[in-house]
Amino acid sequence: MVWPFDEKLLNPASLDVRLGLNLMIEVRDQPELMRIDISERTEDDPYLLLPGEVCLAETIEQFNLPDSISAQFVLKSSRARDFYGHMLAGWCDPAWGSTGTSVLTLELKNERRFHPLPLYPNLLIGQMVFFRMSSIPLKSYALTGHYNNHKTVMPNVV
């Protein structure tokens, strides 16, 4: 279900996920989000998300959920206490990524008023909570989903 799988990321009821290599940011003079590579950024030299700014980000982890499992992304409490925000769009339907694998796109916001927040690859940004379905859904996300098999952060594709 998760690749690459790292046992050190397991929690009692969730799996930690890490920030990936790409962001999509808003720029003043174009309506489309601009894709940027943060692969060279580090904890000592991060990309700085300014107060009130938003971005789309991706996880390092790729997912391939079976028809019987759904998942939800939530921020790590330590990130929330630093005032990272997430737009609460982290629901993953059963069969998401089931015809390949998909990275999760995150909708992040700096909720602070005066200070930037750092973003860099491998930052423990959140966790996935998995749910076993009581039955297989009548409609499969493998057939109806818009965000299957994406290998990088994606904007709205609908």
PDB file of C-alpha atoms in Angstrom:
ATOM      1  CA  MET A   1       0.000   0.000   0.000  1.00  0.00           C
ATOM      2  CA  VAL A   2       2.905   2.380   0.675  1.00  0.00           C
ATOM      3  CA  TRP A   3       6.193   2.709  -1.169  1.00  0.00           C
ATOM      4  CA  PRO A   4       8.853   3.250  -0.016  1.00  0.00           C
ATOM      5  CA  PHE A   5       7.809   1.683   3.258  1.00  0.00           C
ATOM      6  CA  ASP A   6       9.905   2.562   6.308  1.00  0.00           C
ATOM      7  CA  GLU A   7       9.014   0.798   9.548  1.00  0.00           C
ATOM      8  CA  LYS A   8      10.452   3.747  11.523  1.00  0.00           C
ATOM      9  CA  LEU A   9       7.509   5.846  10.292  1.00  0.00           C
ATOM     10  CA  LEU A  10       4.902   3.601  11.960  1.00  0.00           C
ATOM     11  CA  ASN A  11       2.907   5.039  14.864  1.00  0.00           C
ATOM     12  CA  PRO A  12       0.357   3.193  17.019  1.00  0.00           C
ATOM     13  CA  ALA A  13      -2.541   4.237  14.729  1.00  0.00           C
ATOM     14  CA  SER A  14      -0.950   5.931  11.705  1.00  0.00           C
ATOM     15  CA  LEU A  15       2.009   6.143   9.359  1.00  0.00           C
ATOM     16  CA  ASP A  16       4.138   9.295   9.189  1.00  0.00           C
ATOM     17  CA  VAL A  17       4.627  10.793   5.736  1.00  0.00           C
ATOM     18  CA  ARG A  18       7.417  13.067   4.572  1.00  0.00           C
ATOM     19  CA  LEU A  19       7.502  16.116   2.335  1.00  0.00           C
ATOM     20  CA  GLY A  20       8.610  15.342  -1.204  1.00  0.00           C
ATOM     21  CA  LEU A  21      10.767  17.160  -3.749  1.00  0.00           C
ATOM     22  CA  ASN A  22       8.265  19.449  -5.514  1.00  0.00           C
ATOM     23  CA  LEU A  23       5.962  22.319  -4.638  1.00  0.00           C
ATOM     24  CA  MET A  24       3.495  24.373  -6.627  1.00  0.00           C
ATOM     25  CA  ILE A  25       3.360  28.011  -5.561  1.00  0.00           C
ATOM     26  CA  GLU A  26       1.292  31.052  -6.413  1.00  0.00           C
ATOM     27  CA  VAL A  27       3.062  33.843  -8.267  1.00  0.00           C
ATOM     28  CA  ARG A  28       1.721  37.340  -8.734  1.00  0.00           C
ATOM     29  CA  ASP A  29       1.608  37.626 -12.538  1.00  0.00           C
ATOM     30  CA  GLN A  30       0.145  34.268 -13.588  1.00  0.00           C
ATOM     31  CA  PRO A  31      -3.062  32.484 -12.629  1.00  0.00           C
ATOM     32  CA  GLU A  32      -1.494  29.007 -12.874  1.00  0.00           C
ATOM     33  CA  LEU A  33       0.592  27.712 -10.017  1.00  0.00           C
ATOM     34  CA  MET A  34       4.320  27.512 -10.696  1.00  0.00           C
ATOM     35  CA  ARG A  35       6.093  24.204 -10.099  1.00  0.00           C
ATOM     36  CA  ILE A  36       9.367  24.436  -8.160  1.00  0.00           C
ATOM     37  CA  ASP A  37      11.946  21.825  -7.238  1.00  0.00           C
ATOM     38  CA  ILE A  38      13.077  21.879  -3.600  1.00  0.00           C
ATOM     39  CA  SER A  39      15.262  18.769  -3.834  1.00  0.00           C
ATOM     40  CA  GLU A  40      18.387  20.785  -2.957  1.00  0.00           C
ATOM     41  CA  ARG A  41      16.757  22.399   0.089  1.00  0.00           C
ATOM     42  CA  THR A  42      17.679  21.234   3.593  1.00  0.00           C
ATOM     43  CA  GLU A  43      16.650  21.862   7.170  1.00  0.00           C
ATOM     44  CA  ASP A  44      19.470  24.457   7.313  1.00  0.00           C
ATOM     45  CA  ASP A  45      18.532  26.027   3.950  1.00  0.00           C
ATOM     46  CA  PRO A  46      14.767  25.468   3.530  1.00  0.00           C
ATOM     47  CA  TYR A  47      12.244  26.947   1.144  1.00  0.00           C
ATOM     48  CA  LEU A  48      10.419  29.550   3.250  1.00  0.00           C
ATOM     49  CA  LEU A  49       6.637  29.661   3.127  1.00  0.00           C
ATOM     50  CA  LEU A  50       5.826  33.233   4.093  1.00  0.00           C
ATOM     51  CA  PRO A  51       2.995  34.193   6.489  1.00  0.00           C
ATOM     52  CA  GLY A  52      -0.384  33.634   4.861  1.00  0.00           C
ATOM     53  CA  GLU A  53       1.121  31.936   1.793  1.00  0.00           C
ATOM     54  CA  VAL A  54      -0.212  28.665   0.410  1.00  0.00           C
ATOM     55  CA  CYS A  55       1.356  25.962  -1.694  1.00  0.00           C
ATOM     56  CA  LEU A  56       0.678  22.520  -3.010  1.00  0.00           C
ATOM     57  CA  ALA A  57       3.229  19.945  -1.925  1.00  0.00           C
ATOM     58  CA  GLU A  58       3.745  16.229  -2.367  1.00  0.00           C
ATOM     59  CA  THR A  59       4.647  13.304  -0.188  1.00  0.00           C
ATOM     60  CA  ILE A  60       7.701  11.145  -0.740  1.00  0.00           C
ATOM     61  CA  GLU A  61       5.498   8.147  -0.062  1.00  0.00           C
ATOM     62  CA  GLN A  62       3.463   6.725  -2.931  1.00  0.00           C
ATOM     63  CA  PHE A  63       0.212   4.911  -2.283  1.00  0.00           C
ATOM     64  CA  ASN A  64      -1.640   2.006  -3.823  1.00  0.00           C
ATOM     65  CA  LEU A  65      -4.788   1.453  -1.763  1.00  0.00           C
ATOM     66  CA  PRO A  66      -6.830  -1.716  -2.293  1.00  0.00           C
ATOM     67  CA  ASP A  67     -10.616  -1.588  -2.699  1.00  0.00           C
ATOM     68  CA  SER A  68     -11.024  -2.433   0.987  1.00  0.00           C
ATOM     69  CA  ILE A  69      -8.908   0.388   2.514  1.00  0.00           C
ATOM     70  CA  SER A  70      -9.370   4.176   2.635  1.00  0.00           C
ATOM     71  CA  ALA A  71      -7.045   6.685   4.280  1.00  0.00           C
ATOM     72  CA  GLN A  72      -6.981  10.234   5.608  1.00  0.00           C
ATOM     73  CA  PHE A  73      -4.046  12.639   5.793  1.00  0.00           C
ATOM     74  CA  VAL A  74      -3.698  14.721   8.946  1.00  0.00           C
ATOM     75  CA  LEU A  75      -0.917  17.073   9.970  1.00  0.00           C
ATOM     76  CA  LYS A  76       1.485  15.903  12.622  1.00  0.00           C
ATOM     77  CA  SER A  77       0.597  17.695  15.842  1.00  0.00           C
ATOM     78  CA  SER A  78       4.113  19.144  15.976  1.00  0.00           C
ATOM     79  CA  ARG A  79       3.555  20.791  12.556  1.00  0.00           C
ATOM     80  CA  ALA A  80       0.159  22.119  13.632  1.00  0.00           C
ATOM     81  CA  ARG A  81       1.730  23.581  16.775  1.00  0.00           C
ATOM     82  CA  ASP A  82       4.181  25.435  14.536  1.00  0.00           C
ATOM     83  CA  PHE A  83       1.092  26.785  12.667  1.00  0.00           C
ATOM     84  CA  TYR A  84       1.373  24.855   9.444  1.00  0.00           C
ATOM     85  CA  GLY A  85      -2.138  24.563   8.072  1.00  0.00           C
ATOM     86  CA  HIS A  86      -3.720  21.989   5.762  1.00  0.00           C
ATOM     87  CA  MET A  87      -6.909  22.555   3.774  1.00  0.00           C
ATOM     88  CA  LEU A  88      -8.510  19.310   5.003  1.00  0.00           C
ATOM     89  CA  ALA A  89      -8.655  17.757   1.525  1.00  0.00           C
ATOM     90  CA  GLY A  90      -6.646  14.708   2.540  1.00  0.00           C
ATOM     91  CA  TRP A  91      -9.254  11.983   2.068  1.00  0.00           C
ATOM     92  CA  CYS A  92      -8.035   9.003   0.018  1.00  0.00           C
ATOM     93  CA  ASP A  93     -10.733   6.756  -1.387  1.00  0.00           C
ATOM     94  CA  PRO A  94     -10.408   2.985  -1.590  1.00  0.00           C
ATOM     95  CA  ALA A  95      -8.563   1.993  -4.814  1.00  0.00           C
ATOM     96  CA  TRP A  96      -6.693   5.315  -5.010  1.00  0.00           C
ATOM     97  CA  GLY A  97      -3.453   4.489  -6.771  1.00  0.00           C
ATOM     98  CA  SER A  98      -4.650   0.933  -7.398  1.00  0.00           C
ATOM     99  CA  THR A  99      -3.680   0.954 -11.074  1.00  0.00           C
ATOM    100  CA  GLY A 100      -0.150   2.074 -10.182  1.00  0.00           C
ATOM    101  CA  THR A 101       0.976   4.309  -7.339  1.00  0.00           C
ATOM    102  CA  SER A 102       0.166   7.918  -6.513  1.00  0.00           C
ATOM    103  CA  VAL A 103       1.825  10.539  -4.357  1.00  0.00           C
ATOM    104  CA  LEU A 104      -0.480  12.556  -2.143  1.00  0.00           C
ATOM    105  CA  THR A 105      -0.842  16.253  -2.960  1.00  0.00           C
ATOM    106  CA  LEU A 106      -1.012  18.409   0.168  1.00  0.00           C
ATOM    107  CA  GLU A 107      -2.612  21.844   0.396  1.00  0.00           C
ATOM    108  CA  LEU A 108      -0.404  23.680   2.883  1.00  0.00           C
ATOM    109  CA  LYS A 109      -0.680  27.158   4.385  1.00  0.00           C
ATOM    110  CA  ASN A 110       1.472  29.193   6.744  1.00  0.00           C
ATOM    111  CA  GLU A 111      -1.014  30.275   9.408  1.00  0.00           C
ATOM    112  CA  ARG A 112       1.511  32.478  11.219  1.00  0.00           C
ATOM    113  CA  ARG A 113       1.262  36.275  11.039  1.00  0.00           C
ATOM    114  CA  PHE A 114       4.906  37.324  11.239  1.00  0.00           C
ATOM    115  CA  HIS A 115       7.309  34.443  10.542  1.00  0.00           C
ATOM    116  CA  PRO A 116       7.962  32.051   7.649  1.00  0.00           C
ATOM    117  CA  LEU A 117       7.765  28.273   7.955  1.00  0.00           C
ATOM    118  CA  PRO A 118      10.443  25.975   6.510  1.00  0.00           C
ATOM    119  CA  LEU A 119       9.753  23.383   3.821  1.00  0.00           C
ATOM    120  CA  TYR A 120      12.375  20.851   2.740  1.00  0.00           C
ATOM    121  CA  PRO A 121      12.444  17.216   1.556  1.00  0.00           C
ATOM    122  CA  ASN A 122      11.967  14.558   4.236  1.00  0.00           C
ATOM    123  CA  LEU A 123      10.275  16.967   6.668  1.00  0.00           C
ATOM    124  CA  LEU A 124       7.829  14.865   8.721  1.00  0.00           C
ATOM    125  CA  ILE A 125       4.742  16.788   7.630  1.00  0.00           C
ATOM    126  CA  GLY A 126       1.830  14.542   8.494  1.00  0.00           C
ATOM    127  CA  GLN A 127       0.452  11.092   8.943  1.00  0.00           C
ATOM    128  CA  MET A 128      -1.905   8.770   7.156  1.00  0.00           C
ATOM    129  CA  VAL A 129      -4.655   7.065   9.098  1.00  0.00           C
ATOM    130  CA  PHE A 130      -5.985   3.948   7.337  1.00  0.00           C
ATOM    131  CA  PHE A 131      -9.529   2.592   7.566  1.00  0.00           C
ATOM    132  CA  ARG A 132     -10.802  -0.860   6.649  1.00  0.00           C
ATOM    133  CA  MET A 133     -14.050  -0.613   4.707  1.00  0.00           C
ATOM    134  CA  SER A 134     -17.000  -2.714   5.893  1.00  0.00           C
ATOM    135  CA  SER A 135     -17.635  -3.601   2.242  1.00  0.00           C
ATOM    136  CA  ILE A 136     -16.156  -2.872  -1.183  1.00  0.00           C
ATOM    137  CA  PRO A 137     -17.598   0.406  -2.598  1.00  0.00           C
ATOM    138  CA  LEU A 138     -20.014   0.115  -5.533  1.00  0.00           C
ATOM    139  CA  LYS A 139     -18.024   2.715  -7.480  1.00  0.00           C
ATOM    140  CA  SER A 140     -14.284   2.236  -7.629  1.00  0.00           C
ATOM    141  CA  TYR A 141     -11.953   5.230  -7.456  1.00  0.00           C
ATOM    142  CA  ALA A 142      -9.758   3.283  -9.881  1.00  0.00           C
ATOM    143  CA  LEU A 143     -12.448   4.072 -12.488  1.00  0.00           C
ATOM    144  CA  THR A 144     -13.873   7.391 -11.280  1.00  0.00           C
ATOM    145  CA  GLY A 145     -10.938   9.149  -9.643  1.00  0.00           C
ATOM    146  CA  HIS A 146      -9.251  12.244 -11.101  1.00  0.00           C
ATOM    147  CA  TYR A 147      -6.033  11.952  -9.098  1.00  0.00           C
ATOM    148  CA  ASN A 148      -4.859   8.412  -9.758  1.00  0.00           C
ATOM    149  CA  ASN A 149      -1.303   7.524 -10.759  1.00  0.00           C
ATOM    150  CA  HIS A 150       0.194  10.969 -10.245  1.00  0.00           C
ATOM    151  CA  LYS A 151       3.908  10.800  -9.512  1.00  0.00           C
ATOM    152  CA  THR A 152       4.249  14.456  -8.503  1.00  0.00           C
ATOM    153  CA  VAL A 153       2.254  17.291  -6.927  1.00  0.00           C
ATOM    154  CA  MET A 154      -0.812  18.149  -9.037  1.00  0.00           C
ATOM    155  CA  PRO A 155      -3.127  21.150  -9.295  1.00  0.00           C
ATOM    156  CA  ASN A 156      -6.872  20.834  -9.771  1.00  0.00           C
ATOM    157  CA  VAL A 157      -7.405  18.596 -12.827  1.00  0.00           C
ATOM    158  CA  VAL A 158     -11.219  18.688 -12.963  1.00  0.00           C
TER     159      VAL A 158
END
